Amino acid sequence: MNIRQEAYQIIIKVLKNNDYADILLQQAIKKIHDSNENVELMYRLVKGIVKMQGNLDYICRQFTEPDKYIKTDLKIKALLYLGFFQLIHLDSIPEHAAVNETVEIAKKLYGDKTGDFINAVLRAYLRNPKFQYPQDLAERMAAQYSYPLELIKQWLPLWGEEETEYLCLYFNEPAKLHIRVNNLATSKSKLLEYFKKRDVEFTESPASHNIIITTHGPKVLQDVAFSEGYFTVQDTSAALVVELLDPRENESILDLFAAPGGKATYIAERMKNTGEVIAVDKIPNKVKLIKQTMERLQIDNMKLVTDDAFHYGPVAPAFDRVLLDVPCSGWGVFGRKPDLRWQYHQNIDELLRIQANALNLGANFVKAGGYLVYSTCTMNPQENEEQIERFLKSNKQFKLVNASDFIPVGYTRSGMMQTFPNIHNMDGAFAAKMQKKPKER
Ligand SMILES: C[S@@+](CC[C@H](N)C(=O)[O-])C[C@H]1O[C@@H](n2cnc3c(N)ncnc32)[C@H](O)[C@@H]1O
C-alpha cells in the first residue's frame, strides 16, 4: 500500500466533496493494516494538507504561472500540495523522497506529462526556495498560517498581533488526542498501566481528573480498549463543561443539542447509570452515533430523541439541569477539525439568533432551583459572554453561578468557563452556569 497515494485520495475527497477527514482516515486504517509510523504519516499528511491548503496555494502560485494555476484542476493542485507540504512542513522526509514519490503518484494516476509538470515545479522551488509573504499584516498571517483573511481580520482586534500569531501556530500543529476514562468500566490508573505496557505514553490533564492526553492518537484509536469501551474521545474543555454542570445521581437532565454525545455520555456516566438523561438532536445519523457510544460505554440511563430542539416538548420546568451545547462558529476546534477553518463563511447572524433562542428555550425546562449551562466551542465573545449578559438582563429569575466553584479557577474568567487553546493546551471553549430562582416558601 502506498501511504502517500492513499493520503492523496483522501485529501481529494475532503477538498472536493467536503467529506470528513476523520471518518475517511478511520476507514483507510482498517483497510491497510500498516505500521504505526505509516499510519501516523497518513494522518499528518491528510490533516496537515487540509489545514495548510491556503498556505500551499500561496506557495504554488509563486512557482507556477498564476493565470494558469488558477485554472488548474484540484486533482493536480493537490499533488503540488502533497509535494510542497512534505518539503516545507515535514522535517522528517528527505527532499528527494518528497519529490520522487509525488512525481511517481502523478505519473501512475495521470501519465508522464503531469508527472513532468509536478517534477518541474517542485524542482524549481528546490533550486531557489525563496519567496516573500505579503507586507500587510493580516494578509501575511492569512497566507503564512493558512487561514481565511476575514478570520484573521476579526481575530487581530480581539487578541492583538502576538496572541493571534500564537493561536494560528497552535492550531497548525498536529492535535493531541484527549481521552476520557470510562469509570463505569475501568479506572484511570488501570488504563494508564494498560497503555504503558503497550508503549503508549500519556500525560494526565491538570484540569480534569478523568482526562489523559497522548500524541499517539491513531494507535490509541485502533486499540481494542476503545472498542471495548474503556475510554472515549473527549477534549478536556468538553469534559470541563460537564464538570461545571455537575450532574448528581438520580437527577433528570436534558441535553438539547446532544450529538455526537460526548457530553451526554459523560453526564450519564457521572450519574453512575441512575436517573435519566434525555439527549435531543435533530440529525438522525448523529443520533445513531450517540447510540453507538452509549452501547460501547455500557450506559443505560439515557433516552435518545431525534427532533428539532425547538419542537421538543412538552415545554415544562421538569429538569434538575439543562445543557445547551449550541451550534457555534467552532473557532476553538480548528486544530482538531482541519476543514472547519475553510467553512468560515457560515452566517454568524443566524448562529447568534439560534443561540439566543436556545437560551430562552432551555430556560423553560429548568425546575425552580435547577441549573442551566450554556456552552460553545468558540472564543468569539459575541457567541459567549455577550449572549449570557443579554440573557441574564432579560431573565431575572436566573443568576450566574461562579464557575470556579466547580472547575479549577485557571480555566475561568468573570465567573464563566473560558479556555484558550495556546494558553490552556486544549480546545477553545466557553460555558456559563446559571441557577433558576428556588421556589419561595
Ligand atoms: C456543538 S454540537 C453538540 C455536541 C455535543 N453536545 C457533544 O458534546 O458531543 C451541536 C449539535 O446541535 C445539533 N443541532 C443544531 N440545531 C439543532 C436543533 N434545532 N435541534 C436539535 N439539534 C440541533 C447539531 O446536529 C449538532 O449535533
Short mmCIF file of C-alpha atoms and ligand atoms in Angstrom, two decimals:
data_model
loop_
_atom_site.label_atom_id
_atom_site.label_comp_id
_atom_site.label_asym_id
_atom_site.label_seq_id
_atom_site.Cartn_x
_atom_site.Cartn_y
_atom_site.Cartn_z
CA MET A 1 0.00 0.00 0.00
CA ASN A 2 1.39 3.40 -0.99
CA ILE A 3 0.66 5.54 2.03
CA ARG A 4 1.12 8.86 0.20
CA GLN A 5 -1.24 7.78 -2.58
CA GLU A 6 -3.84 6.71 -0.02
CA ALA A 7 -3.45 10.07 1.76
CA TYR A 8 -3.75 11.88 -1.59
CA GLN A 9 -7.06 10.12 -2.41
CA ILE A 10 -8.48 11.14 0.96
CA ILE A 11 -7.32 14.75 0.55
CA ILE A 12 -9.12 14.96 -2.81
CA LYS A 13 -12.36 13.71 -1.23
CA VAL A 14 -12.12 16.20 1.64
CA LEU A 15 -11.26 19.18 -0.55
CA LYS A 16 -13.67 18.35 -3.39
CA ASN A 17 -16.71 16.88 -1.62
CA ASN A 18 -16.29 18.27 1.92
CA ASP A 19 -16.12 14.66 3.23
CA TYR A 20 -14.97 14.29 6.85
CA ALA A 21 -11.22 13.67 7.09
CA ASP A 22 -11.53 11.71 10.35
CA ILE A 23 -14.09 9.26 9.02
CA LEU A 24 -12.10 8.62 5.81
CA LEU A 25 -8.90 8.13 7.82
CA GLN A 26 -10.56 5.62 10.12
CA GLN A 27 -11.88 3.66 7.11
CA ALA A 28 -8.46 3.70 5.43
CA ILE A 29 -6.68 2.45 8.55
CA LYS A 30 -9.00 -0.54 8.84
CA LYS A 31 -8.24 -1.41 5.23
CA ILE A 32 -4.47 -1.00 5.15
CA HIS A 33 -3.19 -2.66 8.37
CA ASP A 34 0.08 -0.77 8.10
CA SER A 35 2.82 0.06 10.61
CA ASN A 36 2.19 2.76 13.21
CA GLU A 37 4.71 5.10 11.58
CA ASN A 38 2.92 4.89 8.25
CA VAL A 39 -0.49 5.37 9.83
CA GLU A 40 0.81 8.44 11.66
CA LEU A 41 2.34 9.77 8.42
CA MET A 42 -1.02 9.37 6.69
CA TYR A 43 -2.74 11.38 9.46
CA ARG A 44 -0.04 14.07 9.28
CA LEU A 45 -0.36 14.36 5.50
CA VAL A 46 -4.16 14.46 5.36
CA LYS A 47 -4.78 16.75 8.32
CA GLY A 48 -1.75 18.93 7.63
CA ILE A 49 -2.51 19.47 3.94
CA VAL A 50 -6.19 20.27 4.56
CA LYS A 51 -5.20 22.79 7.25
CA MET A 52 -2.37 24.31 5.20
CA GLN A 53 -4.24 24.45 1.89
CA GLY A 54 -4.27 28.29 1.89
CA ASN A 55 -0.54 28.48 2.56
CA LEU A 56 0.25 25.78 -0.01
CA ASP A 57 -1.85 27.58 -2.61
CA TYR A 58 0.11 30.75 -1.95
CA ILE A 59 3.40 28.91 -2.40
CA CYS A 60 2.20 27.10 -5.55
CA ARG A 61 1.35 30.49 -7.09
CA GLN A 62 4.93 31.65 -6.53
CA PHE A 63 6.37 28.76 -8.55
CA THR A 64 3.85 28.47 -11.39
CA GLU A 65 2.26 30.87 -13.87
CA PRO A 66 -0.51 32.45 -11.74
CA ASP A 67 -3.08 32.68 -14.60
CA LYS A 68 -2.65 29.02 -15.47
CA TYR A 69 -2.51 27.94 -11.83
CA ILE A 70 -5.98 29.39 -11.11
CA LYS A 71 -7.43 27.19 -13.86
CA THR A 72 -5.53 24.05 -12.79
CA ASP A 73 -7.69 21.10 -11.74
CA LEU A 74 -7.84 20.45 -7.99
CA LYS A 75 -6.50 16.92 -8.57
CA ILE A 76 -3.26 18.39 -9.94
CA LYS A 77 -3.11 21.15 -7.33
CA ALA A 78 -3.44 18.50 -4.62
CA LEU A 79 -0.34 16.74 -5.99
CA LEU A 80 1.58 20.00 -5.64
CA TYR A 81 0.21 20.37 -2.10
CA LEU A 82 1.46 16.86 -1.34
CA GLY A 83 4.95 17.67 -2.60
CA PHE A 84 5.26 21.15 -1.06
CA PHE A 85 3.80 20.05 2.28
CA GLN A 86 6.48 17.40 2.66
CA LEU A 87 9.24 19.77 1.52
CA ILE A 88 8.21 22.71 3.69
CA HIS A 89 6.22 21.46 6.66
CA LEU A 90 7.59 17.95 7.37
CA ASP A 91 11.18 17.81 8.61
CA SER A 92 11.25 14.02 8.70
CA ILE A 93 11.02 13.47 4.91
CA PRO A 94 14.18 13.78 2.76
CA GLU A 95 13.78 16.15 -0.20
CA HIS A 96 14.39 13.50 -2.86
CA ALA A 97 11.73 11.21 -1.35
CA ALA A 98 9.21 14.08 -1.17
CA VAL A 99 9.71 14.91 -4.85
CA ASN A 100 10.20 11.43 -6.32
CA GLU A 101 7.27 9.80 -4.58
CA THR A 102 4.92 12.63 -5.51
CA VAL A 103 6.05 12.50 -9.14
CA GLU A 104 5.55 8.71 -9.14
CA ILE A 105 1.94 9.10 -7.97
CA ALA A 106 1.34 11.80 -10.60
CA LYS A 107 2.69 9.56 -13.39
CA LYS A 108 0.80 6.50 -12.18
CA LEU A 109 -2.54 8.28 -11.92
CA TYR A 110 -2.41 10.84 -14.73
CA GLY A 111 0.52 9.98 -17.03
CA ASP A 112 4.05 11.24 -17.74
CA LYS A 113 3.09 14.78 -18.75
CA THR A 114 1.51 15.51 -15.36
CA GLY A 115 4.44 13.83 -13.62
CA ASP A 116 6.88 16.07 -15.53
CA PHE A 117 4.91 19.20 -14.58
CA ILE A 118 4.90 18.30 -10.87
CA ASN A 119 8.62 17.48 -11.08
CA ALA A 120 9.43 20.82 -12.75
CA VAL A 121 7.51 22.91 -10.18
CA LEU A 122 8.93 21.14 -7.12
CA ARG A 123 12.48 21.28 -8.51
CA ALA A 124 12.16 24.97 -9.33
CA TYR A 125 11.42 25.51 -5.65
CA LEU A 126 14.38 23.35 -4.57
CA ARG A 127 16.77 25.26 -6.85
CA ASN A 128 15.77 28.58 -5.32
CA PRO A 129 13.44 28.21 -2.35
CA LYS A 130 12.98 31.94 -1.78
CA PHE A 131 9.66 33.73 -1.86
CA GLN A 132 8.00 36.53 0.07
CA TYR A 133 4.79 36.74 2.03
CA PRO A 134 2.63 39.89 1.65
CA GLN A 135 3.66 43.05 3.55
CA ASP A 136 0.22 43.75 5.01
CA LEU A 137 -0.05 42.12 8.47
CA ALA A 138 -3.43 40.40 8.07
CA GLU A 139 -2.63 39.25 4.53
CA ARG A 140 0.75 37.94 5.67
CA MET A 141 -0.79 35.92 8.53
CA ALA A 142 -3.55 34.54 6.29
CA ALA A 143 -1.02 33.36 3.67
CA GLN A 144 1.71 32.18 6.04
CA TYR A 145 -0.50 30.43 8.61
CA SER A 146 -3.24 29.37 6.21
CA TYR A 147 -6.49 30.97 7.38
CA PRO A 148 -9.26 32.91 5.61
CA LEU A 149 -8.29 36.59 5.54
CA GLU A 150 -11.67 37.64 7.03
CA LEU A 151 -11.00 35.47 10.06
CA ILE A 152 -7.57 36.98 10.71
CA LYS A 153 -9.10 40.44 10.36
CA GLN A 154 -11.64 39.51 13.05
CA TRP A 155 -9.04 37.98 15.39
CA LEU A 156 -6.44 40.77 15.30
CA PRO A 157 -8.57 43.41 17.10
CA LEU A 158 -9.77 40.80 19.61
CA TRP A 159 -6.40 39.42 20.66
CA GLY A 160 -3.67 41.59 19.17
CA GLU A 161 -0.83 40.58 16.89
CA GLU A 162 1.20 38.35 19.19
CA GLU A 163 -1.70 36.33 20.63
CA THR A 164 -3.27 35.87 17.19
CA GLU A 165 0.06 34.63 15.86
CA TYR A 166 0.39 32.08 18.69
CA LEU A 167 -3.15 30.91 18.14
CA CYS A 168 -2.61 30.45 14.39
CA LEU A 169 0.54 28.43 15.04
CA TYR A 170 -1.07 26.31 17.77
CA PHE A 171 -3.90 25.18 15.50
CA ASN A 172 -1.45 24.21 12.76
CA GLU A 173 0.36 21.70 14.99
CA PRO A 174 -0.92 18.10 14.94
CA ALA A 175 -3.64 17.97 17.60
CA LYS A 176 -3.03 15.75 20.62
CA LEU A 177 -5.64 13.15 21.45
CA HIS A 178 -7.55 13.70 24.71
CA ILE A 179 -9.39 10.67 26.01
CA ARG A 180 -11.87 10.30 28.85
CA VAL A 181 -11.62 7.29 31.12
CA ASN A 182 -14.90 5.38 31.40
CA ASN A 183 -15.21 4.91 35.13
CA LEU A 184 -18.13 2.51 34.65
CA ALA A 185 -15.67 0.03 33.10
CA THR A 186 -12.19 0.80 34.47
CA SER A 187 -10.14 3.41 36.35
CA LYS A 188 -7.56 5.96 35.27
CA SER A 189 -4.69 4.09 36.93
CA LYS A 190 -5.64 0.79 35.28
CA LEU A 191 -5.93 2.43 31.85
CA LEU A 192 -2.57 4.20 32.23
CA GLU A 193 -0.98 0.90 33.24
CA TYR A 194 -2.57 -0.86 30.25
CA PHE A 195 -1.17 1.66 27.76
CA LYS A 196 2.23 1.75 29.45
CA LYS A 197 2.55 -1.97 28.71
CA ARG A 198 1.85 -1.14 25.05
CA ASP A 199 4.49 1.61 24.99
CA VAL A 200 1.97 4.43 24.62
CA GLU A 201 2.79 7.44 26.72
CA PHE A 202 0.07 9.57 28.27
CA THR A 203 0.08 12.69 30.40
CA GLU A 204 -2.65 13.40 32.94
CA SER A 205 -4.69 16.55 32.35
CA PRO A 206 -4.09 19.16 35.06
CA ALA A 207 -7.66 20.41 34.51
CA SER A 208 -9.83 17.30 34.64
CA HIS A 209 -9.23 14.17 36.70
CA ASN A 210 -10.78 11.91 34.08
CA ILE A 211 -8.81 13.04 31.03
CA ILE A 212 -5.47 11.71 29.79
CA ILE A 213 -3.59 13.03 26.76
CA THR A 214 -1.31 11.47 24.13
CA THR A 215 0.46 12.28 20.87
CA HIS A 216 -0.18 8.71 19.63
CA GLY A 217 -3.80 9.26 18.58
CA PRO A 218 -4.03 6.89 15.61
CA LYS A 219 -2.54 3.96 17.55
CA VAL A 220 -4.76 4.51 20.59
CA LEU A 221 -7.92 4.70 18.50
CA GLN A 222 -7.15 1.32 16.94
CA ASP A 223 -6.66 -0.31 20.32
CA VAL A 224 -9.22 -2.86 21.48
CA ALA A 225 -9.62 -0.85 24.73
CA PHE A 226 -11.53 1.69 22.63
CA SER A 227 -13.97 -0.81 21.08
CA GLU A 228 -14.40 -2.43 24.50
CA GLY A 229 -15.48 0.92 25.95
CA TYR A 230 -12.71 1.55 28.48
CA PHE A 231 -12.40 5.10 27.21
CA THR A 232 -13.87 7.55 24.77
CA VAL A 233 -12.53 10.54 22.85
CA GLN A 234 -13.24 13.87 24.50
CA ASP A 235 -11.32 17.10 24.68
CA THR A 236 -10.55 18.35 28.18
CA SER A 237 -12.55 21.53 27.58
CA ALA A 238 -15.67 19.46 26.80
CA ALA A 239 -15.20 17.39 29.97
CA LEU A 240 -14.92 20.63 31.97
CA VAL A 241 -18.35 21.74 30.71
CA VAL A 242 -19.89 18.59 32.22
CA GLU A 243 -17.93 19.05 35.44
CA LEU A 244 -19.33 22.58 35.60
CA LEU A 245 -22.86 21.21 35.07
CA ASP A 246 -22.09 18.84 37.96
CA PRO A 247 -24.89 16.27 37.43
CA ARG A 248 -25.85 14.25 40.53
CA GLU A 249 -27.16 10.70 40.87
CA ASN A 250 -30.90 10.17 40.31
CA GLU A 251 -31.45 13.58 38.73
CA SER A 252 -33.20 14.26 35.44
CA ILE A 253 -31.08 16.07 32.90
CA LEU A 254 -31.93 17.48 29.48
CA ASP A 255 -29.27 17.91 26.77
CA LEU A 256 -30.93 19.72 23.86
CA PHE A 257 -28.05 19.73 21.32
CA ALA A 258 -26.57 16.37 22.16
CA ALA A 259 -24.93 14.65 19.19
CA PRO A 260 -22.46 13.01 18.82
CA GLY A 261 -22.94 12.59 22.55
CA GLY A 262 -19.55 13.34 24.11
CA LYS A 263 -21.01 15.43 26.90
CA ALA A 264 -24.29 13.50 27.27
CA THR A 265 -22.46 10.21 27.83
CA TYR A 266 -20.15 11.83 30.39
CA ILE A 267 -23.22 13.21 32.20
CA ALA A 268 -24.76 9.72 32.21
CA GLU A 269 -21.51 8.17 33.41
CA ARG A 270 -21.13 10.68 36.27
CA MET A 271 -24.66 9.76 37.35
CA LYS A 272 -23.47 6.13 37.54
CA ASN A 273 -26.31 4.93 35.32
CA THR A 274 -29.00 6.33 37.67
CA GLY A 275 -31.67 8.97 36.98
CA GLU A 276 -32.35 9.96 33.39
CA VAL A 277 -30.51 11.86 30.70
CA ILE A 278 -32.62 12.94 27.72
CA ALA A 279 -30.44 13.64 24.70
CA VAL A 280 -32.03 15.52 21.80
CA ASP A 281 -30.53 16.18 18.37
CA LYS A 282 -32.17 16.89 15.06
CA ILE A 283 -29.83 14.91 12.79
CA PRO A 284 -30.76 11.18 12.71
CA ASN A 285 -27.30 9.94 11.67
CA LYS A 286 -25.71 11.86 14.51
CA VAL A 287 -28.21 10.40 16.99
CA LYS A 288 -27.09 6.95 15.80
CA LEU A 289 -23.55 7.94 16.86
CA ILE A 290 -24.80 8.71 20.39
CA LYS A 291 -26.45 5.28 20.47
CA GLN A 292 -23.23 3.54 19.41
CA THR A 293 -21.20 5.38 22.05
CA MET A 294 -23.79 4.64 24.74
CA GLU A 295 -23.64 0.94 23.95
CA ARG A 296 -19.85 0.91 23.79
CA LEU A 297 -19.58 2.65 27.18
CA GLN A 298 -22.30 0.44 28.78
CA ILE A 299 -24.58 3.37 29.54
CA ASP A 300 -28.27 2.64 30.13
CA ASN A 301 -29.75 5.77 31.75
CA MET A 302 -30.13 7.77 28.53
CA LYS A 303 -33.14 8.36 26.33
CA LEU A 304 -32.44 9.49 22.77
CA VAL A 305 -34.79 11.81 20.91
CA THR A 306 -34.39 12.67 17.22
CA ASP A 307 -36.14 16.02 16.94
CA ASP A 308 -35.59 19.72 16.47
CA ALA A 309 -34.89 21.09 19.94
CA PHE A 310 -37.30 23.92 19.22
CA HIS A 311 -40.12 21.38 18.75
CA TYR A 312 -39.25 19.21 21.73
CA GLY A 313 -41.90 19.11 24.40
CA PRO A 314 -44.00 19.33 26.41
CA VAL A 315 -42.23 22.50 27.47
CA ALA A 316 -42.33 22.32 31.27
CA PRO A 317 -39.94 23.07 34.13
CA ALA A 318 -39.26 19.38 34.71
CA PHE A 319 -35.45 19.06 34.76
CA ASP A 320 -32.85 19.48 37.50
CA ARG A 321 -30.26 20.57 34.95
CA VAL A 322 -30.36 21.56 31.28
CA LEU A 323 -27.35 21.66 28.97
CA LEU A 324 -27.34 23.87 25.85
CA ASP A 325 -24.21 22.98 23.88
CA VAL A 326 -25.25 25.16 20.97
CA PRO A 327 -24.13 25.24 17.33
CA CYS A 328 -21.36 27.85 17.02
CA SER A 329 -18.55 29.16 14.82
CA GLY A 330 -16.21 26.44 16.12
CA TRP A 331 -13.08 28.61 16.37
CA GLY A 332 -11.90 26.57 19.35
CA VAL A 333 -11.61 23.30 17.44
CA PHE A 334 -9.68 24.46 14.36
CA GLY A 335 -6.72 22.35 15.49
CA ARG A 336 -8.66 19.09 15.54
CA LYS A 337 -11.02 19.70 12.64
CA PRO A 338 -8.76 20.63 9.75
CA ASP A 339 -11.55 21.52 7.29
CA LEU A 340 -13.53 23.78 9.64
CA ARG A 341 -11.46 26.93 9.10
CA TRP A 342 -12.39 26.87 5.40
CA GLN A 343 -16.10 26.86 6.23
CA TYR A 344 -15.75 30.28 7.81
CA HIS A 345 -18.48 31.84 5.67
CA GLN A 346 -21.25 30.45 7.84
CA ASN A 347 -23.87 33.00 8.65
CA ILE A 348 -22.88 34.38 12.05
CA ASP A 349 -26.11 36.39 12.47
CA GLU A 350 -28.12 33.21 12.04
CA LEU A 351 -25.94 31.41 14.61
CA LEU A 352 -26.36 34.26 17.10
CA ARG A 353 -30.12 34.12 16.67
CA ILE A 354 -30.24 30.31 17.22
CA GLN A 355 -28.04 30.64 20.32
CA ALA A 356 -30.22 33.38 21.87
CA ASN A 357 -33.38 31.39 21.10
CA ALA A 358 -31.80 28.26 22.59
CA LEU A 359 -31.16 30.10 25.86
CA ASN A 360 -34.79 31.22 26.06
CA LEU A 361 -35.99 27.72 25.19
CA GLY A 362 -33.71 25.89 27.65
CA ALA A 363 -34.68 28.22 30.50
CA ASN A 364 -38.30 26.96 30.28
CA PHE A 365 -37.24 23.38 31.03
CA VAL A 366 -35.35 24.14 34.26
CA LYS A 367 -37.05 23.38 37.61
CA ALA A 368 -37.15 26.10 40.26
CA GLY A 369 -33.72 25.98 41.93
CA GLY A 370 -32.32 23.99 38.98
CA TYR A 371 -29.40 24.84 36.68
CA LEU A 372 -28.90 25.90 33.08
CA VAL A 373 -25.49 25.52 31.41
CA TYR A 374 -24.84 27.23 28.07
CA SER A 375 -21.68 26.22 26.21
CA THR A 376 -19.86 26.70 22.90
CA CYS A 377 -16.58 25.60 21.32
CA THR A 378 -15.54 29.08 20.27
CA MET A 379 -13.67 32.03 21.77
CA ASN A 380 -15.92 34.54 20.00
CA PRO A 381 -17.23 36.96 22.70
CA GLN A 382 -20.38 37.65 20.66
CA GLU A 383 -21.39 34.00 20.96
CA ASN A 384 -20.26 33.67 24.57
CA GLU A 385 -20.33 36.26 27.36
CA GLU A 386 -22.38 38.71 25.27
CA GLN A 387 -25.14 36.10 24.87
CA ILE A 388 -25.11 35.39 28.61
CA GLU A 389 -25.15 39.07 29.60
CA ARG A 390 -28.16 39.69 27.37
CA PHE A 391 -29.97 36.61 28.66
CA LEU A 392 -29.42 37.49 32.34
CA LYS A 393 -30.59 41.04 31.75
CA SER A 394 -33.98 39.92 30.49
CA ASN A 395 -34.40 36.77 32.64
CA LYS A 396 -34.26 37.98 36.21
CA GLN A 397 -35.19 34.58 37.67
CA PHE A 398 -31.70 33.31 36.66
CA LYS A 399 -28.37 34.25 38.22
CA LEU A 400 -24.82 33.34 37.26
CA VAL A 401 -23.16 30.65 39.38
CA ASN A 402 -19.43 31.03 39.94
CA ALA A 403 -17.69 28.52 37.62
CA SER A 404 -14.60 28.28 39.81
CA ASP A 405 -16.69 26.50 42.48
CA PHE A 406 -16.77 23.53 40.09
CA ILE A 407 -13.69 23.66 37.87
CA PRO A 408 -10.15 24.95 38.52
CA VAL A 409 -10.08 28.75 38.63
CA GLY A 410 -7.39 28.96 35.91
CA TYR A 411 -9.97 27.94 33.32
CA THR A 412 -12.48 30.64 34.30
CA ARG A 413 -12.90 34.36 33.71
CA SER A 414 -15.57 36.66 35.20
CA GLY A 415 -17.26 33.63 36.80
CA MET A 416 -17.57 31.75 33.50
CA MET A 417 -15.53 28.92 31.98
CA GLN A 418 -13.26 30.18 29.18
CA THR A 419 -10.43 28.18 27.66
CA PHE A 420 -7.93 29.49 25.15
CA PRO A 421 -6.07 26.83 23.10
CA ASN A 422 -2.50 28.12 23.16
CA ILE A 423 -2.76 29.09 26.84
CA HIS A 424 -4.54 26.03 28.25
CA ASN A 425 -3.44 23.31 25.79
CA MET A 426 -6.95 22.26 24.97
CA ASP A 427 -9.72 23.33 22.60
CA GLY A 428 -11.12 26.82 22.96
CA ALA A 429 -14.47 26.65 24.72
CA PHE A 430 -16.88 28.64 26.83
CA ALA A 431 -19.55 27.77 29.39
CA ALA A 432 -21.73 29.68 31.81
CA LYS A 433 -23.76 28.10 34.61
CA MET A 434 -26.92 29.79 35.80
CA GLN A 435 -29.34 28.88 38.57
CA LYS A 436 -33.09 29.43 38.43
CA LYS A 437 -34.57 31.07 41.50
CA PRO A 438 -35.69 28.46 44.03
CA LYS A 439 -39.44 28.31 44.90
CA GLU A 440 -40.43 30.76 47.63
CA ARG A 441 -41.70 29.01 50.75
C1 LIG B 1 -21.92 21.58 19.28
S1 LIG B 1 -22.75 20.24 18.65
C2 LIG B 1 -23.13 19.35 20.11
C3 LIG B 1 -22.00 18.48 20.62
C4 LIG B 1 -22.46 17.54 21.74
N1 LIG B 1 -23.07 18.27 22.82
C5 LIG B 1 -21.31 16.73 22.27
O1 LIG B 1 -20.76 17.05 23.33
O2 LIG B 1 -20.96 15.74 21.63
C6 LIG B 1 -24.29 20.92 18.23
C7 LIG B 1 -25.34 19.92 17.81
O3 LIG B 1 -26.58 20.60 17.69
C8 LIG B 1 -27.35 19.94 16.70
N2 LIG B 1 -28.40 20.88 16.32
C9 LIG B 1 -28.31 22.02 15.61
N3 LIG B 1 -29.50 22.63 15.54
C10 LIG B 1 -30.37 21.86 16.23
C11 LIG B 1 -31.77 21.95 16.53
N4 LIG B 1 -32.50 22.97 16.09
N5 LIG B 1 -32.32 20.98 17.28
C12 LIG B 1 -31.59 19.93 17.72
N6 LIG B 1 -30.29 19.79 17.46
C13 LIG B 1 -29.68 20.74 16.73
C14 LIG B 1 -26.34 19.58 15.64
O4 LIG B 1 -26.80 18.48 14.91
C15 LIG B 1 -25.09 19.24 16.48
O5 LIG B 1 -25.02 17.85 16.66
#
